[in-house]
Coordinates of C-alpha atoms in Angstrom, one line a residue:
X111 CA 0.0 0.0 0.0
X112 CA 1.0 3.7 -0.2
X113 CA 1.6 5.2 3.2
X114 CA 4.4 7.1 4.8
X115 CA 7.0 5.1 6.6
X116 CA 8.4 6.3 10.0
X117 CA 11.5 7.7 8.3
X118 CA 9.4 9.6 5.8
X119 CA 7.2 10.9 8.6
X120 CA 10.1 12.3 10.5
X121 CA 11.4 14.0 7.4
X122 CA 8.1 15.8 6.8
X123 CA 7.7 19.5 7.5
X124 CA 7.2 20.4 11.1
X125 CA 4.1 22.6 10.5
X126 CA 1.5 22.6 13.3
X127 CA -1.5 20.5 12.3
X128 CA -4.9 22.0 12.6
X129 CA -8.5 20.9 12.0
X130 CA -11.3 23.5 12.0
X131 CA -14.1 21.7 10.1
X132 CA -15.3 18.4 8.8
X133 CA -14.8 19.2 5.1
X134 CA -11.7 21.4 4.8
X135 CA -9.3 19.8 2.3
X136 CA -7.8 16.8 4.1
X137 CA -4.0 17.0 4.4
X138 CA -3.0 14.4 7.0
X139 CA -5.0 11.5 8.5
X140 CA -4.3 8.7 11.0
X141 CA -5.4 5.2 10.1
X142 CA -4.9 1.8 11.6
X143 CA -4.3 -1.1 9.1
X144 CA -6.1 -4.2 10.5
X145 CA -3.6 -6.5 12.1
X146 CA -3.3 -9.6 14.2
X147 CA -5.6 -8.1 16.8
X148 CA -8.5 -9.0 14.5
X149 CA -7.4 -12.6 14.4
X150 CA -8.2 -12.8 18.1
X151 CA -11.9 -12.5 17.4
X152 CA -13.9 -15.7 17.6
X153 CA -17.6 -16.4 17.8
X154 CA -17.0 -16.8 21.6
X155 CA -15.7 -13.3 22.1
X156 CA -16.7 -11.1 19.2
X157 CA -19.7 -9.6 21.0
X158 CA -17.6 -8.7 24.0
X159 CA -15.0 -7.1 21.8
X160 CA -17.8 -5.1 20.0
X161 CA -17.8 -6.8 16.6
X162 CA -20.9 -8.1 15.0
X163 CA -19.0 -10.9 13.3
X164 CA -15.6 -12.5 12.8
X165 CA -14.0 -10.7 9.9
X166 CA -11.8 -12.3 7.2
X167 CA -8.6 -10.5 8.2
X168 CA -6.8 -10.8 4.9
X169 CA -9.7 -9.3 3.0
X170 CA -10.1 -6.6 5.6
X171 CA -6.5 -5.7 5.1
X172 CA -7.0 -5.5 1.3
X173 CA -10.0 -3.3 1.7
X174 CA -8.1 -1.0 4.1
X175 CA -5.1 -0.8 1.8
X176 CA -7.5 0.3 -1.0
X177 CA -9.0 2.9 1.4
X178 CA -5.5 4.3 2.2
X179 CA -4.6 4.3 -1.5
X180 CA -7.8 6.2 -2.3
X181 CA -6.7 8.9 0.1
X182 CA -3.1 9.1 -1.0
X183 CA -4.3 9.3 -4.6
X184 CA -6.0 12.6 -3.6
X185 CA -2.9 14.0 -2.0
X186 CA -3.6 13.0 1.6
X187 CA -0.7 12.0 3.8
X188 CA -1.6 8.7 5.5
X189 CA 0.0 7.9 8.9
X190 CA -0.4 4.4 10.2
X191 CA -1.0 4.0 13.9
X192 CA 1.3 1.0 14.2
X193 CA 4.2 2.9 12.7
X194 CA 3.8 6.0 14.8
X195 CA 3.3 3.8 17.9
X196 CA 6.6 2.0 17.3
X197 CA 8.4 5.3 16.9
X198 CA 6.8 6.7 20.1
X199 CA 7.9 3.6 22.0
X200 CA 11.5 4.4 21.4
X201 CA 11.0 6.9 24.3
X202 CA 11.3 5.0 27.6
X203 CA 8.5 7.1 29.1
X204 CA 6.2 5.8 26.4
X205 CA 7.3 2.3 27.1
X206 CA 6.5 2.6 30.8
X207 CA 3.1 4.0 30.1
X208 CA 2.2 1.4 27.6
X209 CA 3.4 -1.5 29.8
X210 CA 1.6 -0.1 32.8
X211 CA -1.7 0.0 30.9
X212 CA -1.3 -3.5 29.5
X213 CA -0.5 -5.3 32.8
X214 CA -3.6 -5.8 35.0
X215 CA -2.3 -6.7 38.4
X216 CA -5.9 -7.4 39.6
X217 CA -6.3 -10.0 37.0
X218 CA -2.8 -11.6 37.0
X219 CA -1.7 -11.2 40.7
X220 CA 1.5 -9.5 41.8
X221 CA 3.9 -12.3 40.9
X222 CA 2.7 -13.0 37.4
X223 CA 2.2 -9.3 36.7
X224 CA 5.9 -8.6 37.7
X225 CA 7.1 -11.4 35.4
X226 CA 5.1 -10.0 32.5
X227 CA 6.3 -6.5 33.1
X228 CA 9.9 -7.7 33.1
X229 CA 9.3 -9.6 29.8
X230 CA 7.6 -6.6 28.1
X231 CA 10.4 -4.3 29.3
X232 CA 12.9 -6.5 27.4
X233 CA 11.1 -6.3 24.1
X234 CA 12.2 -4.0 21.3
X235 CA 9.7 -1.4 20.3
X236 CA 8.2 -3.2 17.3
X237 CA 7.5 -6.4 19.4
X238 CA 6.2 -4.4 22.3
X239 CA 3.8 -2.5 20.0
X240 CA 2.5 -5.8 18.7
X241 CA 1.7 -7.0 22.2
X242 CA 0.1 -3.7 23.2
X243 CA -2.2 -3.9 20.1
X244 CA -2.7 -7.6 19.7
X245 CA -2.7 -8.7 23.3
X246 CA -1.4 -11.9 24.8
X247 CA -3.0 -15.2 25.9
X248 CA -2.0 -17.1 28.9
X249 CA -0.3 -19.7 26.8
X250 CA 1.8 -16.9 25.2
X251 CA 3.0 -15.6 28.6
X252 CA 6.7 -16.0 29.2
X253 CA 7.7 -18.9 31.5
X254 CA 7.7 -17.7 35.1
X255 CA 9.5 -19.4 38.0
X256 CA 7.5 -21.4 40.4
X257 CA 3.9 -22.6 40.3
X258 CA 1.1 -20.1 39.4
X259 CA -2.5 -20.7 40.3
X260 CA -3.5 -17.8 38.1
X261 CA -1.9 -19.5 35.0
X262 CA -3.2 -22.9 35.9
X263 CA -6.8 -21.9 36.4
X264 CA -7.1 -19.9 33.2
X265 CA -7.6 -21.5 29.8
X266 CA -4.6 -21.3 27.5
X267 CA -6.6 -19.2 25.1
X268 CA -7.8 -16.7 27.8
X269 CA -6.4 -13.2 27.5
X270 CA -3.8 -12.1 30.0
X271 CA -3.5 -8.9 28.0
X272 CA -6.7 -8.0 26.0
X273 CA -6.4 -7.4 22.3
X274 CA -7.6 -4.1 20.8
X275 CA -9.5 -4.9 17.6
X276 CA -11.3 -1.6 17.7
X277 CA -8.1 0.3 17.1
X278 CA -9.3 0.2 13.5
X279 CA -11.6 3.0 14.4
X280 CA -9.1 5.8 15.0
X281 CA -11.8 8.4 15.0
X282 CA -12.9 7.6 18.5
X283 CA -9.8 7.9 20.8
X284 CA -8.7 11.4 19.8
X285 CA -10.2 14.5 18.2
X286 CA -8.4 17.5 16.8
X287 CA -10.1 20.9 17.4
X288 CA -8.2 23.8 16.0
X289 CA -4.5 23.3 16.7
X290 CA -5.1 21.0 19.7
X291 CA -5.8 17.4 20.2
X292 CA -8.3 16.0 22.7
X293 CA -7.7 12.5 24.1
X294 CA -11.2 11.1 24.7
X295 CA -12.6 8.8 27.3
X296 CA -14.1 5.6 25.8
X297 CA -17.2 4.2 27.4
X298 CA -16.8 0.4 27.2
X299 CA -14.2 -1.8 28.9
X300 CA -13.1 -3.5 25.6
X301 CA -11.7 -0.1 24.5
X302 CA -10.1 1.1 27.7
X303 CA -6.5 0.9 26.6
X304 CA -7.0 2.5 23.2
X305 CA -6.7 6.0 24.6
X306 CA -3.5 5.1 26.5
X307 CA -1.9 4.2 23.1
X308 CA -3.2 7.3 21.5
X309 CA -2.1 9.5 24.4
X310 CA 1.4 8.2 24.4
X311 CA 1.7 8.7 20.6
X312 CA 0.7 12.3 20.9
X313 CA 2.9 12.8 24.0
X314 CA 6.1 11.1 22.7
X315 CA 6.2 10.9 18.9
X316 CA 8.5 13.6 17.6
X317 CA 5.9 14.7 15.1
X318 CA 3.6 15.9 17.8
X319 CA 6.0 17.1 20.5
X320 CA 4.6 20.7 20.4
X321 CA 0.9 19.8 20.1
X322 CA -1.3 21.4 22.7
X323 CA -4.1 19.5 24.5
X324 CA -7.8 20.2 24.8
X325 CA -10.4 18.7 27.1
X326 CA -8.6 17.9 30.4
X327 CA -11.4 16.0 32.1
X328 CA -11.2 12.4 31.0
X329 CA -13.4 10.8 33.6
X330 CA -16.8 11.3 31.8
X331 CA -17.3 9.2 28.6
X332 CA -16.8 11.0 25.3
X333 CA -16.0 9.4 22.0
X334 CA -14.7 11.0 18.8
X335 CA -17.5 9.5 16.6
X336 CA -19.9 11.8 18.5
X337 CA -17.9 15.0 17.7
X338 CA -18.6 16.8 14.5
X339 CA -16.9 20.1 13.6
X340 CA -19.8 21.6 11.6
X341 CA -17.9 24.8 10.8
X342 CA -15.0 26.8 12.3
X343 CA -16.1 27.5 15.9
X344 CA -19.2 25.2 15.8
X345 CA -19.1 21.8 17.3
X346 CA -21.9 19.2 17.5
X347 CA -21.6 16.4 20.1
X348 CA -23.8 13.4 20.1
X349 CA -25.1 12.2 23.5
X350 CA -26.2 8.6 23.5
X351 CA -24.8 5.1 23.9
X352 CA -21.1 6.1 24.1
X353 CA -21.0 9.8 25.1
X354 CA -22.7 10.9 28.3
X355 CA -24.2 14.4 29.1
X356 CA -21.3 14.8 31.5
X357 CA -18.7 14.0 28.8
X358 CA -20.4 16.4 26.3
X359 CA -20.5 19.2 28.9
X360 CA -16.9 18.7 29.9
X361 CA -15.7 18.8 26.3
X362 CA -17.9 21.8 25.6
X363 CA -16.7 23.8 28.6
X364 CA -13.1 23.1 27.6
X365 CA -13.6 24.1 24.0
X366 CA -15.4 27.3 24.9
X367 CA -12.9 28.3 27.6
X368 CA -10.0 27.7 25.2
X369 CA -11.6 29.7 22.4
X370 CA -11.8 26.6 20.2
X371 CA -15.6 27.1 19.7
X372 CA -18.2 29.8 20.1
X373 CA -21.1 27.3 20.0
X374 CA -21.4 23.6 21.0
X375 CA -24.5 21.7 20.3
X376 CA -25.3 18.7 22.5
X377 CA -27.4 16.4 20.3
X378 CA -29.3 13.5 22.0
X379 CA -29.4 10.3 19.9
X380 CA -30.9 6.9 20.7
X381 CA -28.8 4.6 22.9
X382 CA -28.8 1.7 20.4
X383 CA -26.1 -0.2 18.6
X384 CA -27.2 1.1 15.2
X385 CA -26.9 4.7 16.4
X386 CA -23.9 4.3 18.7
X387 CA -22.4 7.7 17.6
X388 CA -23.7 10.9 16.0
X389 CA -21.7 10.1 12.9
X390 CA -23.7 6.9 12.3
X391 CA -26.7 9.1 11.5
X392 CA -25.2 12.3 10.2
X393 CA -21.9 13.5 8.6
X394 CA -20.9 16.6 6.8
X395 CA -20.4 16.2 3.0
X396 CA -20.1 19.9 2.0
X397 CA -19.8 23.3 3.6
X398 CA -23.6 23.5 4.0
X399 CA -24.7 19.9 3.6
X400 CA -25.1 16.7 5.6
X401 CA -26.0 13.2 4.7
X402 CA -28.6 12.1 7.3
X403 CA -30.7 9.2 8.3
X404 CA -34.2 10.5 7.4
X405 CA -36.0 8.7 10.3
X406 CA -34.4 11.2 12.7
X407 CA -34.0 14.4 10.6
X408 CA -37.2 16.0 11.8
X409 CA -36.9 14.9 15.4
X410 CA -33.2 15.5 16.1
X411 CA -32.8 18.2 18.7
X412 CA -29.9 20.1 20.2
X413 CA -29.0 21.9 23.4
X414 CA -26.8 24.9 22.4
X415 CA -24.0 25.8 24.8
X416 CA -22.2 29.1 24.7
X417 CA -20.0 31.1 27.0
X418 CA -22.0 33.3 29.4
X419 CA -19.3 36.0 29.4
X420 CA -18.4 35.4 33.0
X421 CA -16.3 32.2 32.7
X422 CA -19.4 29.9 32.8
X423 CA -21.6 28.3 30.2
X424 CA -25.2 29.1 29.1
X425 CA -27.3 26.1 28.1
X426 CA -30.4 26.6 25.9
X427 CA -32.9 24.3 24.2
X428 CA -33.8 21.8 23.3
X429 CA -34.4 23.2 19.8
X430 CA -34.5 21.5 16.4
X431 CA -30.9 20.5 15.5
X432 CA -31.0 21.6 11.8
X433 CA -32.2 25.0 12.8
X434 CA -29.7 25.4 15.6
X435 CA -26.8 24.2 13.4
X436 CA -27.6 26.6 10.6
X437 CA -27.9 29.5 13.0
X438 CA -24.6 28.7 14.6
X439 CA -22.9 28.2 11.3
X440 CA -24.2 31.5 10.0
X441 CA -26.0 30.0 7.0
X442 CA -29.7 30.2 5.9
X443 CA -30.2 26.4 6.1
X444 CA -28.3 23.2 6.3
X445 CA -28.9 21.0 3.2
X446 CA -30.0 17.5 4.1
X447 CA -29.3 14.5 1.8
X448 CA -31.3 11.5 2.9
X449 CA -29.9 8.0 3.4
X450 CA -31.6 5.7 0.9
X451 CA -34.8 6.3 -1.1
X452 CA -37.4 4.6 1.1
X453 CA -37.8 3.5 4.7
X454 CA -36.4 0.0 4.3
X455 CA -33.5 1.0 2.1
X456 CA -32.7 3.9 4.5
X457 CA -32.7 1.6 7.5
X458 CA -30.5 -1.0 5.7
X459 CA -28.0 1.6 4.4
X460 CA -27.8 3.4 7.7
X461 CA -26.9 0.1 9.4
X462 CA -24.3 -0.4 6.7
X463 CA -22.7 3.0 7.5
X464 CA -24.3 4.9 4.6
X465 CA -24.2 8.1 6.8
X466 CA -20.6 7.5 7.8
X467 CA -18.7 9.3 5.1
X468 CA -15.2 10.9 5.3
X469 CA -14.9 14.3 3.6
X470 CA -11.7 14.7 1.6
X471 CA -12.7 18.2 0.6
X472 CA -15.9 20.2 0.2
X473 CA -18.2 18.1 -1.9
X474 CA -15.8 15.1 -2.1
X475 CA -16.3 12.1 0.2
X476 CA -15.2 8.5 0.7
X477 CA -18.1 6.0 1.2
X478 CA -18.7 2.3 1.2
X479 CA -19.7 1.1 -2.3
X480 CA -22.5 -1.1 -1.0
X481 CA -24.7 1.9 -0.1
X482 CA -25.8 2.2 -3.6
X483 CA -28.9 4.4 -3.1
X484 CA -27.3 6.8 -0.6
X485 CA -24.2 7.3 -2.9
X486 CA -26.5 8.0 -5.8
X487 CA -28.4 10.6 -3.8
X488 CA -25.1 12.2 -2.8
X489 CA -24.1 12.4 -6.5
X490 CA -27.5 13.8 -7.5
X491 CA -26.8 16.6 -4.9
X492 CA -23.5 17.4 -6.5
X493 CA -21.2 15.5 -4.1
X494 CA -18.5 13.4 -5.6
X495 CA -18.3 9.9 -4.0
X496 CA -15.1 7.9 -3.9
X497 CA -16.4 4.3 -3.4
X498 CA -14.4 1.7 -1.4
X499 CA -15.2 -1.9 -0.5
X500 CA -16.1 -2.6 3.1
X501 CA -17.6 -6.1 3.4
X502 CA -15.1 -7.1 6.1
X503 CA -14.1 -3.7 7.5
X504 CA -17.7 -3.0 8.3
X505 CA -18.1 -6.0 10.7
X506 CA -17.2 -3.7 13.6
X507 CA -20.0 -1.3 12.6
X508 CA -17.9 1.6 11.3
X509 CA -17.4 3.3 8.0
X510 CA -14.8 5.6 6.4
X511 CA -15.2 8.4 9.0
X512 CA -14.9 5.9 11.9
X513 CA -11.7 4.5 10.5
X514 CA -10.0 7.9 10.1
X515 CA -8.7 10.6 12.5
X516 CA -8.0 13.8 10.5
X517 CA -4.9 15.4 11.9
X518 CA -4.6 18.3 9.5
X519 CA -7.1 20.0 7.2
X520 CA -6.7 23.1 5.1
X521 CA -8.9 26.0 6.1
X522 CA -12.1 26.7 4.3
X523 CA -11.9 29.7 2.1

């Protein structure tokens, strides 16, 4: 595939990355090529690890390579998470943080945990990165001196270090707002360690050494799939299965206080698997247009949050989302392109991530090829669609937007 190697990444200009919108021309994006962590999925554990099926990993890699190639063909710099993680782990502080997050003393006990830490400390960065992403079963643990009840009472295929198959969805664990990055707080236990890896990448990779941070309160759940930068200074945050009201408010207060936004819209969505994030029902496809699941377009509401001028926040609403968004964006109306042509097609294509598009530029998006009707409606509305395969990538319920974390976008002019 075409992607920048670590050496190429280090040689790139040290310009400060910035993201102010969903549709500004995409310059740099962080992806994660599916790896051995997906081979840990079985019918026994795929639900627990948040996948609806067991993907064909080789085909998923081919699909992802084609996705990355589509982006690079449009001039986008693609960074791969595994590469930047290895580079970050050359810093001993990053190694300590990664190992600390991986070794669960409550699960392993003190003796086995100490043995595992010692083993991981001895690994070179590429091998350590693999363990941090792929996990480790009890049969893969290094031999430890003496008897171990913990080892004996676990099945060989039980996980001593959990795998992270959802690393594929780089959108969720970090969000860029302006020239700052926010490390999010993922809601479900299966994803706990993802933010640790993202955090150490931004803290210790040379590329990001001068990057400022946003959103300091990590205790309340907030996931990047719920955060949409509708326009410079305008942020929408979905509140539902993965992001709580407390998480949305913490993020909003941080963004408003730091001058990263003048309006934040908290948008309630159903707490269901099909609508786990706001970007499963709505994404920006142009400066003034969204693709949206029609079943919710008339009922979606928002709670606008703005600074009260005294260091606090004023919360209004609820008001209709589309009206509140247009007002905050300073436009007459927000154009809505429906998912599908009829109720059944819309439901099917929403489930298959028809709404989950990645904007490469205004009016240019990447979408799954299988959402035939939605893609046709986008093109009828003047939006160019770059179609990619996703039969295996979609088994974790995520589309092109979910699989990408924009790090740098050109400003809208």
